[in-house]
Structures are given as structure tokens and as C-alpha cells.
Coordinates of C-alpha atoms in Angstrom, one line a residue:
D36 CA 79.3 81.1 58.5
L37 CA 81.4 78.9 56.1
S38 CA 79.0 79.1 53.2
G39 CA 81.4 81.3 51.2
Y40 CA 84.1 78.6 51.1
E41 CA 84.1 75.7 48.7
T42 CA 87.1 73.3 49.0
P43 CA 87.9 71.3 52.1
A44 CA 91.2 73.2 52.4
E45 CA 89.4 76.6 52.3
I46 CA 86.9 75.4 54.9
A47 CA 89.6 74.1 57.2
A48 CA 91.6 77.3 56.9
A49 CA 88.5 79.4 57.6
K50 CA 87.8 77.3 60.7
R51 CA 91.3 77.8 62.0
R52 CA 91.0 81.6 61.5
H53 CA 87.7 81.7 63.3
A54 CA 89.1 79.6 66.2
A55 CA 92.1 81.9 66.4
A56 CA 89.8 85.0 66.3
L57 CA 87.6 83.5 69.1
A58 CA 90.6 82.7 71.2
L59 CA 91.9 86.3 70.9
R60 CA 88.4 87.7 71.8
I61 CA 88.3 85.4 74.9
C62 CA 91.8 86.7 75.9
L63 CA 90.6 90.3 75.4
L64 CA 87.5 89.5 77.6
L65 CA 89.6 88.0 80.4
A66 CA 92.1 90.9 80.2
G67 CA 89.2 93.3 80.3
M68 CA 87.7 91.5 83.3
F69 CA 91.0 91.7 85.2
I70 CA 91.6 95.4 84.5
A71 CA 88.0 96.2 85.4
A72 CA 88.3 94.2 88.6
C73 CA 91.5 96.1 89.5
G74 CA 89.7 99.4 88.8
I75 CA 86.7 98.4 91.1
A76 CA 89.1 97.2 93.8
L77 CA 91.3 100.3 93.6
V78 CA 88.3 102.6 93.9
A79 CA 87.1 100.6 97.0
A80 CA 90.6 100.7 98.5
S81 CA 90.7 104.5 98.2
E82 CA 88.6 104.8 101.3
I83 CA 86.4 107.6 99.9
G84 CA 83.7 105.4 98.5
G85 CA 83.4 102.4 96.1
T86 CA 81.9 102.3 92.6
P87 CA 78.0 102.2 92.3
I88 CA 78.2 98.6 91.1
A89 CA 80.3 97.7 94.2
A90 CA 78.2 99.5 96.7
L91 CA 76.0 96.5 97.5
P92 CA 78.8 93.9 97.8
L93 CA 80.7 96.3 100.0
A94 CA 77.7 96.8 102.2
V95 CA 77.2 93.1 102.6
T96 CA 81.0 92.8 103.4
G97 CA 80.7 95.5 106.1
I98 CA 77.6 93.9 107.6
T99 CA 78.6 90.2 107.5
G100 CA 82.4 90.3 107.4
I101 CA 82.4 88.0 104.3
S102 CA 85.2 88.8 102.0
Y103 CA 84.6 91.4 99.2
G104 CA 85.4 88.8 96.5
K105 CA 82.7 86.4 97.9
T106 CA 80.0 89.1 98.2
T107 CA 80.8 90.2 94.7
F108 CA 80.0 86.7 93.5
I109 CA 76.9 86.4 95.6
V110 CA 75.4 89.8 94.4
N111 CA 76.3 89.1 90.7
A112 CA 74.8 85.6 90.9
A113 CA 71.6 87.3 92.2
F114 CA 71.8 89.5 89.1
V115 CA 71.7 86.4 86.9
L116 CA 68.6 85.2 88.7
G117 CA 67.1 88.6 88.2
E118 CA 67.8 88.3 84.5
I119 CA 66.0 84.9 84.4
A120 CA 63.0 86.4 86.4
L121 CA 62.7 89.3 84.0
L122 CA 63.2 87.6 80.7
R123 CA 61.7 84.1 81.6
R124 CA 61.5 82.2 78.3
R125 CA 63.4 84.9 76.5
F126 CA 66.4 84.3 78.7
P127 CA 69.2 82.8 76.5
I128 CA 70.6 79.6 78.0
W129 CA 74.0 80.8 76.9
N130 CA 73.8 83.5 79.5
L131 CA 74.3 81.0 82.2
V132 CA 78.0 81.1 81.3
Q133 CA 77.8 84.4 83.2
I134 CA 78.0 82.4 86.5
P135 CA 81.5 80.8 85.9
S136 CA 82.5 84.1 84.3
V137 CA 81.5 86.1 87.4
F138 CA 83.3 83.6 89.6
I139 CA 86.5 84.4 87.8
F140 CA 85.7 88.1 88.0
S141 CA 85.1 87.8 91.7
V142 CA 88.4 86.1 92.3
F143 CA 90.1 89.0 90.4
V144 CA 88.2 91.6 92.5
G145 CA 89.0 89.8 95.8
T146 CA 92.7 89.4 95.0
A147 CA 93.1 92.9 93.7
Y148 CA 91.2 94.4 96.7
S149 CA 93.4 92.4 99.2
C150 CA 96.5 93.8 97.5
F151 CA 95.4 97.4 97.3
S152 CA 93.9 97.6 100.7
A153 CA 97.1 96.2 102.3
A154 CA 98.7 99.6 101.5
P155 CA 96.0 102.2 102.3
P156 CA 96.4 105.8 101.2
T157 CA 98.0 108.2 103.7
S158 CA 96.4 111.4 102.5
Y159 CA 93.2 112.6 100.9
L160 CA 95.2 113.4 97.7
G161 CA 96.3 109.8 97.7
S162 CA 92.7 108.6 98.2
L163 CA 91.5 110.9 95.4
S164 CA 94.3 109.7 93.0
E165 CA 93.4 106.0 93.7
S166 CA 89.7 106.7 93.1
L167 CA 90.2 108.5 89.8
G168 CA 92.8 106.0 88.7
G169 CA 90.5 103.1 89.6
S170 CA 87.7 104.7 87.6
A171 CA 90.0 105.0 84.6
L172 CA 91.0 101.3 84.9
L173 CA 87.3 100.3 85.2
A174 CA 86.4 102.3 82.1
L175 CA 89.2 100.6 80.1
G176 CA 88.2 97.2 81.3
I177 CA 84.6 97.7 80.4
L178 CA 85.6 98.9 76.9
M179 CA 87.8 95.8 76.4
Q180 CA 85.0 93.5 77.5
V181 CA 82.5 95.2 75.1
R182 CA 85.0 95.1 72.2
S183 CA 85.6 91.3 72.8
K184 CA 82.0 90.7 71.6
T185 CA 81.8 87.6 73.7
L186 CA 79.9 87.9 77.0
M187 CA 78.0 90.5 79.0
Q188 CA 78.7 90.6 82.8
P189 CA 75.6 90.2 85.1
G190 CA 75.8 93.8 86.3
E191 CA 75.1 94.9 82.7
G192 CA 73.1 91.9 81.8
I193 CA 70.3 92.7 84.3
V194 CA 70.2 96.3 83.1
F195 CA 69.8 95.0 79.5
A196 CA 67.1 92.6 80.6
A197 CA 65.2 95.4 82.4
A198 CA 65.6 97.6 79.3
I199 CA 63.9 94.9 77.2
V200 CA 61.1 94.2 79.6
F201 CA 60.2 97.9 80.5
R202 CA 61.0 99.1 77.0
R203 CA 63.4 101.8 78.2
P204 CA 66.8 102.9 76.8
F205 CA 69.8 101.0 78.3
S206 CA 71.4 104.2 79.5
T207 CA 68.2 105.1 81.4
M208 CA 68.0 101.7 83.1
K209 CA 71.7 101.8 83.9
I210 CA 71.2 105.1 85.8
I211 CA 68.2 103.6 87.6
N212 CA 70.1 100.4 88.4
D213 CA 73.2 102.2 89.8
C214 CA 71.0 104.6 91.9
S215 CA 69.0 101.7 93.2
L216 CA 72.1 99.7 94.2
V217 CA 73.6 102.7 96.1
A218 CA 70.2 103.4 97.8
I219 CA 69.8 99.7 98.9
A220 CA 73.4 99.7 100.1
A221 CA 72.8 102.9 102.1
I222 CA 69.6 101.5 103.7
L223 CA 71.4 98.3 104.7
D224 CA 74.3 100.3 106.1
F225 CA 72.1 102.5 108.3
L226 CA 70.0 99.5 109.5
F227 CA 72.9 97.2 110.4
I228 CA 76.0 99.5 110.9
G229 CA 74.4 102.8 111.7
E230 CA 76.4 104.8 109.2
L231 CA 77.3 104.8 105.5
Y232 CA 80.0 102.2 104.6
Q233 CA 82.1 102.9 101.5
I234 CA 79.5 105.4 100.0
R235 CA 81.1 108.7 99.7
E236 CA 82.3 111.3 97.1
G237 CA 84.3 108.6 95.3
T238 CA 81.1 106.8 94.5
L239 CA 79.8 109.9 92.8
F240 CA 83.1 110.5 91.0
S241 CA 83.0 107.0 89.7
A242 CA 79.3 107.2 88.6
I243 CA 80.1 110.3 86.5
L244 CA 83.6 109.5 85.2
V245 CA 83.4 105.8 84.1
G246 CA 80.9 106.4 81.3
L247 CA 82.7 109.5 80.1
L248 CA 86.1 107.7 80.1
V249 CA 84.7 104.8 78.2
K250 CA 83.8 107.2 75.4
V251 CA 87.2 108.9 75.6
F252 CA 89.1 105.5 75.4
N253 CA 86.8 104.4 72.5
R254 CA 87.7 107.5 70.5
I255 CA 91.4 106.9 71.3
R256 CA 91.0 103.3 70.1

């Protein structure tokens, strides 16, 4: 909104400030995506269970052998289609930017997972440390993305769409969404693998800790 500026010089200066602010917010978004991706990958590499949002991509990876980065993109692209199906005409066209955004995020996840899984933990304490550390990174990355005020990732976007359609609080739909993803992943694991794959106590730790740590980091901020 440039209505408060009068002279061409003031308008030009305001445009430069707005452009610089947008560039900083985009940088904050990308940094948040990278840190969140490292958190998700570190929890998955801990070998005591991935995050709830990663449960379905990990299940598809375990069943098909497709890389974790690719299954992350596939599942998140399906989330965008889910948003469109739920919102229909109310779906903002701008939200289609989520697809290239999640492609970048998937590259981050796949790269980080390859690095972390190359050096697996040698003890349960090491696994626990990686799981808790990954949850902390994920919480920090989520907070940075939210504070950037730019773009919502598909994993949260479909929850927001469901909250609008079913007129339920976002927090309630988030819990339902996470539980549903873990349940679907567990069913697929039993059907195609015969056992749970990457759904363990680390999944529960992440489900509990991430939301709490987002609040803690926000207070510190």
C-alpha cells in the first residue's frame, strides 16, 4: 500500500524498502524450510521412528524403494490436490506456488536424509539424541517459516483447508491429520512389509515435542 506516499521519490523509496523486506522474508522462508527439512531427516535417521508428517513418505519409501526425497514430494503434491478438492472455488491460485516450493523442500529433505543416514547412531542414546535434536530443528524451522509470512507448506495447507471446510479449530484438525497419516502409514506397512517401518517411540516424541518447542522458541524470539 503506497497511498501514504506523495512524491515520486517517496514512492520509489517505499518500493525499494518493500522489495528489500520481501527478499528478507523469502530468505527467512528458505532458511526455515532447510532447517525444518534437516529436522525431519534427522528424526527419520535416528532409526526410532520418523515425524508424523514423514510417516507416509517413509512408508512409501519402504514399500517401493523410491528415495525419501521423491516420496516427500509425491505426498506433498497430493496434499495440494487435497486442498483444491476441499476448497474448490475458494482455493487461492497463489497456493499453486506450494508445488515448486515443496520441490525445493523435498530436495532439502532428501539431501539431508542421505547425509544423516550415512552415519547411523551406534546406541539407543545416540538415536534418542538425534530424534530430540531433529524435533528441535523442525520446531525452529516451522517458526521461521511462519514468521516469514510468505507461504504455507502443503502439510499445513491441507490442515488449514480442512479446518475451513469442517469449521473446526486448526489445532484439532492438525491432530486428526497427524494421527490419520500415521494410521495410513501403519496400515500400508502391515499390508506390504508385514511390520511397522519408521513408526516408533520417536514418532510419538516428535508429535508431542514439536508443538511445544515452537511455543518455547517463539517466547525466546
